[in-house]
PDB file of C-alpha atoms in Angstrom:
ATOM      1  CA  MET A   1      74.913 136.663  81.070  1.00 52.00           C
ATOM      2  CA  SER A   2      76.270 139.766  78.979  1.00 67.00           C
ATOM      3  CA  SER A   3      75.961 139.402  75.068  1.00 93.00           C
ATOM      4  CA  VAL A   4      78.774 138.755  73.063  1.00 97.00           C
ATOM      5  CA  THR A   5      78.342 141.599  71.199  1.00 96.00           C
ATOM      6  CA  GLU A   6      78.044 143.407  74.413  1.00 96.00           C
ATOM      7  CA  LEU A   7      80.844 141.840  75.527  1.00 97.00           C
ATOM      8  CA  LEU A   8      82.869 142.489  72.354  1.00 98.00           C
ATOM      9  CA  HIS A   9      81.198 145.656  71.079  1.00 97.00           C
ATOM     10  CA  THR A  10      80.124 144.699  67.860  1.00 97.00           C
ATOM     11  CA  LYS A  11      77.424 144.817  65.722  1.00 96.00           C
ATOM     12  CA  TYR A  12      77.434 141.278  65.168  1.00 97.00           C
ATOM     13  CA  PRO A  13      78.593 138.068  67.191  1.00 97.00           C
ATOM     14  CA  LEU A  14      80.244 136.704  64.929  1.00 98.00           C
ATOM     15  CA  VAL A  15      84.273 136.120  65.581  1.00 98.00           C
ATOM     16  CA  GLN A  16      86.772 135.882  62.777  1.00 98.00           C
ATOM     17  CA  ALA A  17      89.234 133.145  63.505  1.00 98.00           C
ATOM     18  CA  PRO A  18      92.697 134.343  63.592  1.00 98.00           C
ATOM     19  CA  MET A  19      94.092 131.703  60.602  1.00 97.00           C
ATOM     20  CA  ASN A  20      97.850 131.251  60.666  1.00 96.00           C
ATOM     21  CA  TRP A  21      99.286 133.628  57.718  1.00 96.00           C
ATOM     22  CA  ALA A  22      96.142 133.843  56.682  1.00 97.00           C
ATOM     23  CA  THR A  23      94.916 137.581  58.187  1.00 98.00           C
ATOM     24  CA  ASP A  24      96.279 141.166  57.581  1.00 98.00           C
ATOM     25  CA  ALA A  25      95.907 144.693  59.027  1.00 98.00           C
ATOM     26  CA  ARG A  26      93.455 145.226  55.691  1.00 98.00           C
ATOM     27  CA  PHE A  27      91.350 142.189  56.140  1.00 98.00           C
ATOM     28  CA  VAL A  28      91.132 142.396  59.721  1.00 98.00           C
ATOM     29  CA  ALA A  29      89.841 146.218  59.380  1.00 98.00           C
ATOM     30  CA  ALA A  30      87.656 145.368  56.866  1.00 98.00           C
ATOM     31  CA  VAL A  31      85.809 142.363  58.980  1.00 98.00           C
ATOM     32  CA  ALA A  32      85.839 145.403  61.838  1.00 98.00           C
ATOM     33  CA  ASN A  33      84.430 147.680  60.101  1.00 98.00           C
ATOM     34  CA  ALA A  34      81.907 144.891  58.771  1.00 98.00           C
ATOM     35  CA  GLY A  35      80.388 144.649  62.285  1.00 97.00           C
ATOM     36  CA  ALA A  36      82.654 141.733  63.194  1.00 98.00           C
ATOM     37  CA  LEU A  37      86.091 141.303  65.570  1.00 98.00           C
ATOM     38  CA  GLY A  38      88.618 141.284  63.141  1.00 98.00           C
ATOM     39  CA  VAL A  39      92.039 139.029  64.869  1.00 98.00           C
ATOM     40  CA  LEU A  40      95.141 139.380  63.560  1.00 98.00           C
ATOM     41  CA  GLY A  41      96.515 136.281  63.961  1.00 97.00           C
ATOM     42  CA  PRO A  42     100.202 134.317  63.346  1.00 95.00           C
ATOM     43  CA  ASN A  43     102.349 135.705  61.297  1.00 95.00           C
ATOM     44  CA  ALA A  44      99.656 138.118  60.474  1.00 97.00           C
ATOM     45  CA  GLY A  45     101.060 140.227  57.452  1.00 96.00           C
ATOM     46  CA  LEU A  46     103.699 137.614  56.756  1.00 96.00           C
ATOM     47  CA  SER A  47     104.537 136.185  53.153  1.00 93.00           C
ATOM     48  CA  GLU A  48     108.034 134.659  55.080  1.00 91.00           C
ATOM     49  CA  MET A  49     109.338 132.977  58.270  1.00 85.00           C
ATOM     50  CA  VAL A  50     110.797 135.882  60.376  1.00 87.00           C
ATOM     51  CA  HIS A  51     112.755 135.039  63.513  1.00 86.00           C
ATOM     52  CA  GLY A  52     113.469 136.285  66.874  1.00 87.00           C
ATOM     53  CA  SER A  53     111.580 138.486  69.698  1.00 88.00           C
ATOM     54  CA  SER A  54     111.960 141.668  68.403  1.00 91.00           C
ATOM     55  CA  ALA A  55     111.740 141.150  64.695  1.00 92.00           C
ATOM     56  CA  HIS A  56     108.388 139.384  65.293  1.00 93.00           C
ATOM     57  CA  GLU A  57     107.319 142.880  67.328  1.00 95.00           C
ATOM     58  CA  ARG A  58     108.494 144.782  65.051  1.00 95.00           C
ATOM     59  CA  GLN A  59     105.928 142.768  62.337  1.00 96.00           C
ATOM     60  CA  LEU A  60     102.764 143.198  64.746  1.00 97.00           C
ATOM     61  CA  GLN A  61     103.623 146.471  65.761  1.00 97.00           C
ATOM     62  CA  ALA A  62     103.446 147.799  62.271  1.00 97.00           C
ATOM     63  CA  GLN A  63     100.381 145.800  62.045  1.00 98.00           C
ATOM     64  CA  LEU A  64      98.640 146.735  64.609  1.00 98.00           C
ATOM     65  CA  ASP A  65      99.656 150.813  63.172  1.00 98.00           C
ATOM     66  CA  GLN A  66      98.044 149.995  60.046  1.00 98.00           C
ATOM     67  CA  VAL A  67      95.251 148.539  61.195  1.00 98.00           C
ATOM     68  CA  ARG A  68      94.648 151.663  63.133  1.00 97.00           C
ATOM     69  CA  THR A  69      95.461 153.834  60.110  1.00 98.00           C
ATOM     70  CA  LEU A  70      91.604 152.011  58.228  1.00 98.00           C
ATOM     71  CA  THR A  71      88.931 151.488  61.548  1.00 98.00           C
ATOM     72  CA  ASP A  72      88.383 152.729  64.746  1.00 98.00           C
ATOM     73  CA  GLN A  73      86.346 149.309  65.413  1.00 98.00           C
ATOM     74  CA  PRO A  74      87.494 147.226  67.758  1.00 97.00           C
ATOM     75  CA  ILE A  75      89.623 144.080  67.005  1.00 98.00           C
ATOM     76  CA  GLY A  76      91.455 141.545  68.082  1.00 98.00           C
ATOM     77  CA  ILE A  77      94.711 139.350  69.432  1.00 98.00           C
ATOM     78  CA  ASN A  78      95.720 135.585  68.386  1.00 98.00           C
ATOM     79  CA  VAL A  79      97.598 134.499  71.812  1.00 98.00           C
ATOM     80  CA  VAL A  80      99.392 130.878  71.701  1.00 97.00           C
ATOM     81  CA  LEU A  81      99.679 129.620  74.914  1.00 98.00           C
ATOM     82  CA  GLU A  82     103.380 128.746  75.286  1.00 95.00           C
ATOM     83  CA  PRO A  83     104.909 126.591  78.006  1.00 94.00           C
ATOM     84  CA  ASP A  84     107.756 128.862  79.716  1.00 91.00           C
ATOM     85  CA  PRO A  85     109.867 130.635  78.892  1.00 93.00           C
ATOM     86  CA  ALA A  86     107.218 131.797  76.058  1.00 94.00           C
ATOM     87  CA  PRO A  87     108.844 134.103  74.378  1.00 93.00           C
ATOM     88  CA  HIS A  88     106.305 134.195  71.324  1.00 93.00           C
ATOM     89  CA  MET A  89     103.764 134.547  73.194  1.00 97.00           C
ATOM     90  CA  ASN A  90     105.726 137.564  75.857  1.00 96.00           C
ATOM     91  CA  SER A  91     106.173 139.225  73.101  1.00 96.00           C
ATOM     92  CA  THR A  92     102.848 138.839  71.369  1.00 97.00           C
ATOM     93  CA  LEU A  93     101.414 140.025  74.559  1.00 98.00           C
ATOM     94  CA  GLU A  94     103.518 143.148  75.839  1.00 97.00           C
ATOM     95  CA  VAL A  95     102.957 144.398  71.596  1.00 98.00           C
ATOM     96  CA  ALA A  96      99.113 144.282  72.675  1.00 98.00           C
ATOM     97  CA  PHE A  97      99.344 145.751  76.047  1.00 98.00           C
ATOM     98  CA  ALA A  98     100.916 148.279  74.990  1.00 98.00           C
ATOM     99  CA  ASN A  99      98.618 149.311  72.930  1.00 98.00           C
ATOM    100  CA  GLY A 100      96.031 149.010  74.561  1.00 97.00           C
ATOM    101  CA  LEU A 101      94.178 146.158  72.853  1.00 98.00           C
ATOM    102  CA  ARG A 102      91.501 144.655  75.526  1.00 98.00           C
ATOM    103  CA  TYR A 103      90.097 141.326  73.267  1.00 98.00           C
ATOM    104  CA  PHE A 104      92.566 138.581  73.292  1.00 98.00           C
ATOM    105  CA  VAL A 105      91.897 135.268  71.425  1.00 98.00           C
ATOM    106  CA  VAL A 106      93.712 132.531  73.644  1.00 98.00           C
ATOM    107  CA  VAL A 107      94.523 128.872  72.325  1.00 98.00           C
ATOM    108  CA  GLY A 108      95.622 126.091  74.531  1.00 98.00           C
ATOM    109  CA  GLU A 109      95.033 124.552  78.131  1.00 98.00           C
ATOM    110  CA  PRO A 110      93.154 126.977  79.993  1.00 98.00           C
ATOM    111  CA  ASP A 111      96.516 128.424  81.594  1.00 98.00           C
ATOM    112  CA  GLN A 112      95.644 130.827  84.943  1.00 98.00           C
ATOM    113  CA  ALA A 113      98.563 133.247  85.495  1.00 97.00           C
ATOM    114  CA  VAL A 114      98.158 134.425  81.527  1.00 98.00           C
ATOM    115  CA  TYR A 115      94.575 134.571  82.223  1.00 98.00           C
ATOM    116  CA  ARG A 116      95.425 136.920  84.670  1.00 98.00           C
ATOM    117  CA  ARG A 117      98.109 138.351  82.983  1.00 98.00           C
ATOM    118  CA  ILE A 118      95.730 139.110  80.816  1.00 98.00           C
ATOM    119  CA  LYS A 119      92.844 140.585  83.114  1.00 98.00           C
ATOM    120  CA  ASP A 120      95.035 143.108  84.877  1.00 98.00           C
ATOM    121  CA  HIS A 121      95.551 144.766  81.445  1.00 97.00           C
ATOM    122  CA  GLY A 122      91.574 145.165  81.474  1.00 97.00           C
ATOM    123  CA  GLY A 123      91.667 142.347  78.638  1.00 98.00           C
ATOM    124  CA  VAL A 124      88.556 140.620  77.296  1.00 98.00           C
ATOM    125  CA  ILE A 125      89.490 136.935  76.834  1.00 98.00           C
ATOM    126  CA  LEU A 126      88.117 134.450  74.170  1.00 98.00           C
ATOM    127  CA  ALA A 127      88.999 131.031  75.577  1.00 98.00           C
ATOM    128  CA  ARG A 128      89.464 128.190  72.872  1.00 98.00           C
ATOM    129  CA  PRO A 129      91.136 125.165  73.963  1.00 98.00           C
ATOM    130  CA  LEU A 130      92.095 123.183  70.957  1.00 97.00           C
ATOM    131  CA  THR A 131      89.775 119.554  71.980  1.00 97.00           C
ATOM    132  CA  PRO A 132      87.153 121.276  74.283  1.00 97.00           C
ATOM    133  CA  THR A 133      86.315 119.286  77.222  1.00 98.00           C
ATOM    134  CA  VAL A 134      83.717 120.164  79.785  1.00 98.00           C
ATOM    135  CA  ALA A 135      86.586 119.655  82.377  1.00 98.00           C
ATOM    136  CA  ASN A 136      89.233 122.844  80.375  1.00 98.00           C
ATOM    137  CA  ALA A 137      85.908 124.887  79.857  1.00 98.00           C
ATOM    138  CA  LYS A 138      84.917 124.944  83.314  1.00 98.00           C
ATOM    139  CA  ALA A 139      88.569 125.686  84.288  1.00 98.00           C
ATOM    140  CA  ALA A 140      88.791 128.599  81.500  1.00 98.00           C
ATOM    141  CA  GLU A 141      85.207 129.820  82.919  1.00 98.00           C
ATOM    142  CA  ALA A 142      86.933 129.754  86.771  1.00 98.00           C
ATOM    143  CA  TYR A 143      90.136 131.666  85.671  1.00 98.00           C
ATOM    144  CA  GLY A 144      88.476 134.372  84.113  1.00 98.00           C
ATOM    145  CA  ALA A 145      87.252 133.627  80.330  1.00 98.00           C
ATOM    146  CA  ASP A 146      84.705 135.850  79.398  1.00 98.00           C
ATOM    147  CA  ILE A 147      83.741 133.938  76.092  1.00 98.00           C
ATOM    148  CA  LEU A 148      84.345 130.417  75.128  1.00 98.00           C
ATOM    149  CA  VAL A 149      84.815 128.853  71.709  1.00 98.00           C
ATOM    150  CA  ALA A 150      83.511 125.538  70.971  1.00 98.00           C
ATOM    151  CA  THR A 151      85.118 123.931  68.090  1.00 98.00           C
ATOM    152  CA  GLY A 152      83.730 121.092  66.338  1.00 98.00           C
ATOM    153  CA  TYR A 153      85.756 118.405  64.119  1.00 97.00           C
ATOM    154  CA  ASP A 154      84.387 120.513  61.730  1.00 97.00           C
ATOM    155  CA  GLU A 155      86.463 123.158  61.425  1.00 97.00           C
ATOM    156  CA  GLY A 156      89.678 123.859  59.212  1.00 96.00           C
ATOM    157  CA  GLY A 157      93.390 124.384  61.098  1.00 95.00           C
ATOM    158  CA  ILE A 158      94.254 121.738  63.631  1.00 96.00           C
ATOM    159  CA  LEU A 159      91.491 119.312  64.457  1.00 97.00           C
ATOM    160  CA  PRO A 160      90.273 118.839  67.795  1.00 97.00           C
ATOM    161  CA  GLN A 161      91.787 115.139  69.440  1.00 94.00           C
ATOM    162  CA  HIS A 162      88.622 113.754  69.750  1.00 93.00           C
ATOM    163  CA  PHE A 163      85.370 113.123  66.904  1.00 92.00           C
ATOM    164  CA  GLN A 164      83.232 115.323  67.941  1.00 95.00           C
ATOM    165  CA  GLY A 165      81.270 117.477  65.436  1.00 96.00           C
ATOM    166  CA  THR A 166      80.252 121.086  66.394  1.00 97.00           C
ATOM    167  CA  PHE A 167      76.523 120.325  66.483  1.00 96.00           C
ATOM    168  CA  THR A 168      77.376 118.220  69.305  1.00 97.00           C
ATOM    169  CA  VAL A 169      79.967 119.747  71.275  1.00 98.00           C
ATOM    170  CA  VAL A 170      78.508 123.429  70.963  1.00 98.00           C
ATOM    171  CA  PRO A 171      75.564 121.990  73.608  1.00 98.00           C
ATOM    172  CA  THR A 172      77.587 120.579  75.586  1.00 98.00           C
ATOM    173  CA  MET A 173      80.483 123.674  76.073  1.00 98.00           C
ATOM    174  CA  ALA A 174      76.807 125.884  76.190  1.00 98.00           C
ATOM    175  CA  ASP A 175      75.692 123.937  78.891  1.00 98.00           C
ATOM    176  CA  ALA A 176      79.031 123.273  80.548  1.00 98.00           C
ATOM    177  CA  VAL A 177      79.528 126.875  81.136  1.00 98.00           C
ATOM    178  CA  SER A 178      77.453 130.296  82.574  1.00 97.00           C
ATOM    179  CA  ILE A 179      79.817 132.443  79.889  1.00 98.00           C
ATOM    180  CA  PRO A 180      78.491 133.016  76.071  1.00 98.00           C
ATOM    181  CA  VAL A 181      79.452 130.127  73.781  1.00 98.00           C
ATOM    182  CA  LEU A 182      80.710 130.744  69.883  1.00 98.00           C
ATOM    183  CA  ALA A 183      80.153 127.853  67.927  1.00 98.00           C
ATOM    184  CA  ALA A 184      83.383 127.456  65.487  1.00 98.00           C
ATOM    185  CA  GLY A 185      83.730 124.229  62.918  1.00 98.00           C
ATOM    186  CA  GLY A 186      82.110 123.981  59.454  1.00 97.00           C
ATOM    187  CA  ILE A 187      80.306 126.692  59.793  1.00 97.00           C
ATOM    188  CA  ASN A 188      79.958 128.762  56.079  1.00 98.00           C
ATOM    189  CA  ASP A 189      76.204 130.014  55.791  1.00 97.00           C
ATOM    190  CA  ALA A 190      73.630 131.687  57.421  1.00 97.00           C
ATOM    191  CA  ARG A 191      71.953 128.141  57.661  1.00 96.00           C
ATOM    192  CA  GLY A 192      74.729 127.079  60.192  1.00 97.00           C
ATOM    193  CA  VAL A 193      74.685 130.650  62.257  1.00 97.00           C
ATOM    194  CA  ARG A 194      71.044 129.735  63.026  1.00 96.00           C
ATOM    195  CA  ALA A 195      71.715 126.360  64.096  1.00 96.00           C
ATOM    196  CA  ALA A 196      74.153 127.324  66.011  1.00 97.00           C
ATOM    197  CA  LEU A 197      72.401 129.632  67.334  1.00 97.00           C
ATOM    198  CA  VAL A 198      69.505 127.063  68.500  1.00 97.00           C
ATOM    199  CA  LEU A 199      72.450 124.909  69.304  1.00 97.00           C
ATOM    200  CA  GLY A 200      72.960 127.500  72.934  1.00 97.00           C
ATOM    201  CA  ALA A 201      76.233 129.112  71.065  1.00 98.00           C
ATOM    202  CA  GLN A 202      75.966 133.059  71.415  1.00 97.00           C
ATOM    203  CA  GLY A 203      77.775 133.593  68.459  1.00 97.00           C
ATOM    204  CA  VAL A 204      79.841 132.176  65.658  1.00 98.00           C
ATOM    205  CA  TYR A 205      84.119 131.552  65.335  1.00 98.00           C
ATOM    206  CA  VAL A 206      84.169 131.074  61.514  1.00 98.00           C
ATOM    207  CA  GLY A 207      87.582 130.827  59.355  1.00 98.00           C
ATOM    208  CA  THR A 208      87.526 128.385  56.491  1.00 98.00           C
ATOM    209  CA  ARG A 209      84.833 131.060  54.956  1.00 98.00           C
ATOM    210  CA  PHE A 210      86.958 133.832  55.204  1.00 98.00           C
ATOM    211  CA  LEU A 211      89.920 132.680  53.253  1.00 98.00           C
ATOM    212  CA  VAL A 212      87.876 133.401  50.002  1.00 98.00           C
ATOM    213  CA  THR A 213      87.235 136.292  50.510  1.00 98.00           C
ATOM    214  CA  ALA A 214      88.650 139.614  48.239  1.00 98.00           C
ATOM    215  CA  GLU A 215      90.296 141.181  50.835  1.00 98.00           C
ATOM    216  CA  ALA A 216      91.799 137.967  52.903  1.00 98.00           C
ATOM    217  CA  PRO A 217      95.234 137.552  52.471  1.00 98.00           C
ATOM    218  CA  VAL A 218      94.977 133.958  50.707  1.00 98.00           C
ATOM    219  CA  ALA A 219      96.876 133.589  47.300  1.00 98.00           C
ATOM    220  CA  PRO A 220      94.224 133.492  44.283  1.00 98.00           C
ATOM    221  CA  ALA A 221      95.927 129.794  43.690  1.00 98.00           C
ATOM    222  CA  ALA A 222      93.998 129.047  46.938  1.00 98.00           C
ATOM    223  CA  LYS A 223      91.251 131.050  46.129  1.00 98.00           C
ATOM    224  CA  GLU A 224      90.730 129.236  42.995  1.00 97.00           C
ATOM    225  CA  THR A 225      91.389 125.923  44.952  1.00 97.00           C
ATOM    226  CA  LEU A 226      88.770 125.615  47.419  1.00 97.00           C
ATOM    227  CA  LEU A 227      85.939 127.808  45.445  1.00 97.00           C
ATOM    228  CA  ALA A 228      86.134 124.844  43.174  1.00 96.00           C
ATOM    229  CA  GLY A 229      86.687 121.987  45.740  1.00 95.00           C
ATOM    230  CA  SER A 230      84.408 119.575  47.249  1.00 96.00           C
ATOM    231  CA  TYR A 231      84.435 117.574  50.376  1.00 95.00           C
ATOM    232  CA  ASP A 232      84.785 114.482  48.737  1.00 96.00           C
ATOM    233  CA  GLN A 233      88.118 115.730  47.522  1.00 97.00           C
ATOM    234  CA  VAL A 234      89.388 116.468  51.546  1.00 97.00           C
ATOM    235  CA  ASP A 235      91.332 114.156  53.367  1.00 97.00           C
ATOM    236  CA  LEU A 236      93.186 113.399  56.653  1.00 97.00           C
ATOM    237  CA  VAL A 237      96.852 114.044  56.279  1.00 97.00           C
ATOM    238  CA  SER A 238      97.729 113.259  59.785  1.00 97.00           C
ATOM    239  CA  HIS A 239      95.946 113.019  63.011  1.00 96.00           C
ATOM    240  CA  ASP A 240      95.114 116.601  62.953  1.00 95.00           C
ATOM    241  CA  GLN A 241      95.076 117.759  59.837  1.00 97.00           C
ATOM    242  CA  ARG A 242      93.346 117.628  57.029  1.00 97.00           C
ATOM    243  CA  SER A 243      93.625 119.069  53.308  1.00 97.00           C
ATOM    244  CA  LEU A 244      92.478 119.213  49.367  1.00 97.00           C
ATOM    245  CA  MET A 245      93.632 116.264  47.966  1.00 97.00           C
ATOM    246  CA  THR A 246      96.289 118.527  45.436  1.00 97.00           C
ATOM    247  CA  PRO A 247      99.135 116.723  44.421  1.00 97.00           C
ATOM    248  CA  GLY A 248     101.647 116.982  47.849  1.00 97.00           C
ATOM    249  CA  ALA A 249      98.564 116.797  50.526  1.00 97.00           C
ATOM    250  CA  LYS A 250      98.172 113.320  48.327  1.00 97.00           C
ATOM    251  CA  GLN A 251     101.779 111.840  48.791  1.00 97.00           C
ATOM    252  CA  LEU A 252     101.211 113.090  52.817  1.00 97.00           C
ATOM    253  CA  ALA A 253      97.687 111.266  52.829  1.00 98.00           C
ATOM    254  CA  ALA A 254      99.167 107.901  51.279  1.00 97.00           C
ATOM    255  CA  ARG A 255     101.389 107.864  53.814  1.00 97.00           C
ATOM    256  CA  PHE A 256      99.608 108.682  56.776  1.00 97.00           C
ATOM    257  CA  LYS A 257      97.102 105.808  55.907  1.00 97.00           C
ATOM    258  CA  GLU A 258     100.159 104.003  55.216  1.00 97.00           C
ATOM    259  CA  THR A 259     102.018 104.898  58.817  1.00 97.00           C
ATOM    260  CA  ASN A 260      99.597 106.101  61.358  1.00 96.00           C
ATOM    261  CA  ASP A 261     102.446 108.548  61.943  1.00 97.00           C
ATOM    262  CA  GLY A 262     100.553 111.708  62.309  1.00 96.00           C
ATOM    263  CA  ARG A 263     103.453 113.464  64.292  1.00 96.00           C
ATOM    264  CA  ALA A 264     106.187 112.751  61.273  1.00 97.00           C
ATOM    265  CA  ILE A 265     104.416 114.337  58.985  1.00 97.00           C
ATOM    266  CA  ASP A 266     102.848 117.019  60.701  1.00 97.00           C
ATOM    267  CA  GLN A 267     106.850 117.797  61.623  1.00 97.00           C
ATOM    268  CA  ILE A 268     106.813 117.713  57.572  1.00 97.00           C
ATOM    269  CA  ILE A 269     104.110 120.151  57.149  1.00 97.00           C
ATOM    270  CA  ALA A 270     105.886 122.196  59.833  1.00 95.00           C
ATOM    271  CA  GLN A 271     109.668 122.353  57.688  1.00 94.00           C
ATOM    272  CA  ARG A 272     107.543 123.031  54.639  1.00 93.00           C
ATOM    273  CA  GLY A 273     106.038 126.701  56.676  1.00 94.00           C
ATOM    274  CA  GLY A 274     102.981 125.062  57.537  1.00 95.00           C
ATOM    275  CA  MET A 275     100.055 127.437  55.768  1.00 96.00           C
ATOM    276  CA  LEU A 276     102.770 129.729  54.528  1.00 97.00           C
ATOM    277  CA  PRO A 277     103.268 127.892  50.893  1.00 97.00           C
ATOM    278  CA  GLY A 278      99.562 126.692  50.142  1.00 97.00           C
ATOM    279  CA  LEU A 279      97.478 129.550  51.859  1.00 97.00           C
ATOM    280  CA  ARG A 280      99.918 132.558  51.280  1.00 97.00           C
ATOM    281  CA  LEU A 281     101.987 132.280  48.283  1.00 97.00           C
ATOM    282  CA  GLY A 282      99.233 129.847  46.479  1.00 97.00           C
ATOM    283  CA  GLN A 283     102.156 126.880  46.129  1.00 97.00           C
ATOM    284  CA  VAL A 284      98.900 124.920  45.565  1.00 97.00           C
ATOM    285  CA  ASP A 285     100.375 121.900  43.826  1.00 97.00           C
ATOM    286  CA  ASP A 286     102.884 120.321  46.756  1.00 96.00           C
ATOM    287  CA  ASN A 287     101.189 121.750  49.667  1.00 97.00           C
ATOM    288  CA  ILE A 288      98.272 121.248  51.690  1.00 97.00           C
ATOM    289  CA  ILE A 289      95.171 123.350  51.366  1.00 97.00           C
ATOM    290  CA  SER A 290      93.625 122.942  55.020  1.00 97.00           C
ATOM    291  CA  THR A 291      90.021 123.971  55.310  1.00 97.00           C
ATOM    292  CA  ASN A 292      86.692 122.839  57.133  1.00 97.00           C
ATOM    293  CA  THR A 293      84.668 120.175  56.104  1.00 95.00           C
ATOM    294  CA  GLY A 294      81.399 122.291  54.800  1.00 95.00           C
ATOM    295  CA  LEU A 295      83.947 122.873  51.472  1.00 95.00           C
ATOM    296  CA  ASP A 296      80.941 122.258  49.137  1.00 97.00           C
ATOM    297  CA  LEU A 297      78.908 125.646  51.151  1.00 97.00           C
ATOM    298  CA  ILE A 298      81.428 127.589  49.859  1.00 97.00           C
ATOM    299  CA  LYS A 299      79.926 128.691  46.177  1.00 93.00           C
ATOM    300  CA  HIS A 300      81.740 132.116  45.906  1.00 95.00           C
ATOM    301  CA  GLY A 301      83.914 135.128  47.181  1.00 96.00           C
ATOM    302  CA  GLY A 302      83.226 138.534  47.469  1.00 97.00           C
ATOM    303  CA  THR A 303      84.204 141.246  49.742  1.00 98.00           C
ATOM    304  CA  VAL A 304      84.681 141.029  53.610  1.00 98.00           C
ATOM    305  CA  ALA A 305      81.547 143.602  54.188  1.00 98.00           C
ATOM    306  CA  GLU A 306      79.087 141.032  51.971  1.00 98.00           C
ATOM    307  CA  LEU A 307      80.082 137.837  54.202  1.00 98.00           C
ATOM    308  CA  VAL A 308      79.723 139.300  57.290  1.00 98.00           C
ATOM    309  CA  GLU A 309      75.588 140.514  56.155  1.00 97.00           C
ATOM    310  CA  GLU A 310      75.355 137.326  54.240  1.00 97.00           C
ATOM    311  CA  LEU A 311      76.117 135.103  57.452  1.00 97.00           C
ATOM    312  CA  MET A 312      74.346 136.812  60.088  1.00 97.00           C
ATOM    313  CA  GLU A 313      70.892 137.472  57.855  1.00 94.00           C
ATOM    314  CA  GLY A 314      68.338 137.752  60.377  1.00 85.00           C
ATOM    315  CA  ILE A 315      70.496 137.774  62.761  1.00 83.00           C
ATOM    316  CA  LYS A 316      70.500 140.429  65.038  1.00 66.00           C
TER     317      LYS A 316
END
């Protein structure tokens, strides 16, 4: 089995999660320069919606051009699997291939055709099923994935549709496949990293903890809200999203409890811009602030480099 660092050509077995609206060239380059794999996420570098494949490609190309002025280390890109005609996915892949990117975080149920397309361009696939199962883990490996991301219910962002925590999912996935497994969900300090490795992971995939770093393109008000928050202030707003209980999130959580109609609430959140208004623009009172379940462990911000060293303390 190749190690994560060998596959990714990084100093540390650490991948920064490509969080929607919360990455840009400066941030990803900082992660790469710190020895981890920085990954451009959906809407990287944007503070407003852009529409159309051409506009998306121009924005992504501009981000990649900027990254290359800031680092010579490997970076990755997020690919969200979409059904045909998949304009957003296809434009992302085309720009990535044209720029010689090698590292692809592929989110969704394993798709043999898309995996083959990436492998034909020399890509390294980090497969991340939204809801990891033994079946989709084995399928990802069979289709050519190089690394599997095992995501527990402890994560921020879009939640798995089961209630298995990270401590349950990681050993299950590690036993199911022969490729390296990254643990994802609720990992906010070096203790979480060490625990993940004991459970069978060969590295970690971290999102929420990066949101409060100096380089993260997250509004100061959102960073302050996360740093001041605690788990007893967090609740579900739909079946697959949780948030700090801002005034707006409280309304959504109450409606969810009353109706149990998570799909309708997801549509409301999407119509408002998802994570854009709260995280990126700092309109925290009216919108959701996604977080993992380990919020009490996030006690300070600091730089990306400081965080990477803190997480990787004692890890070779």
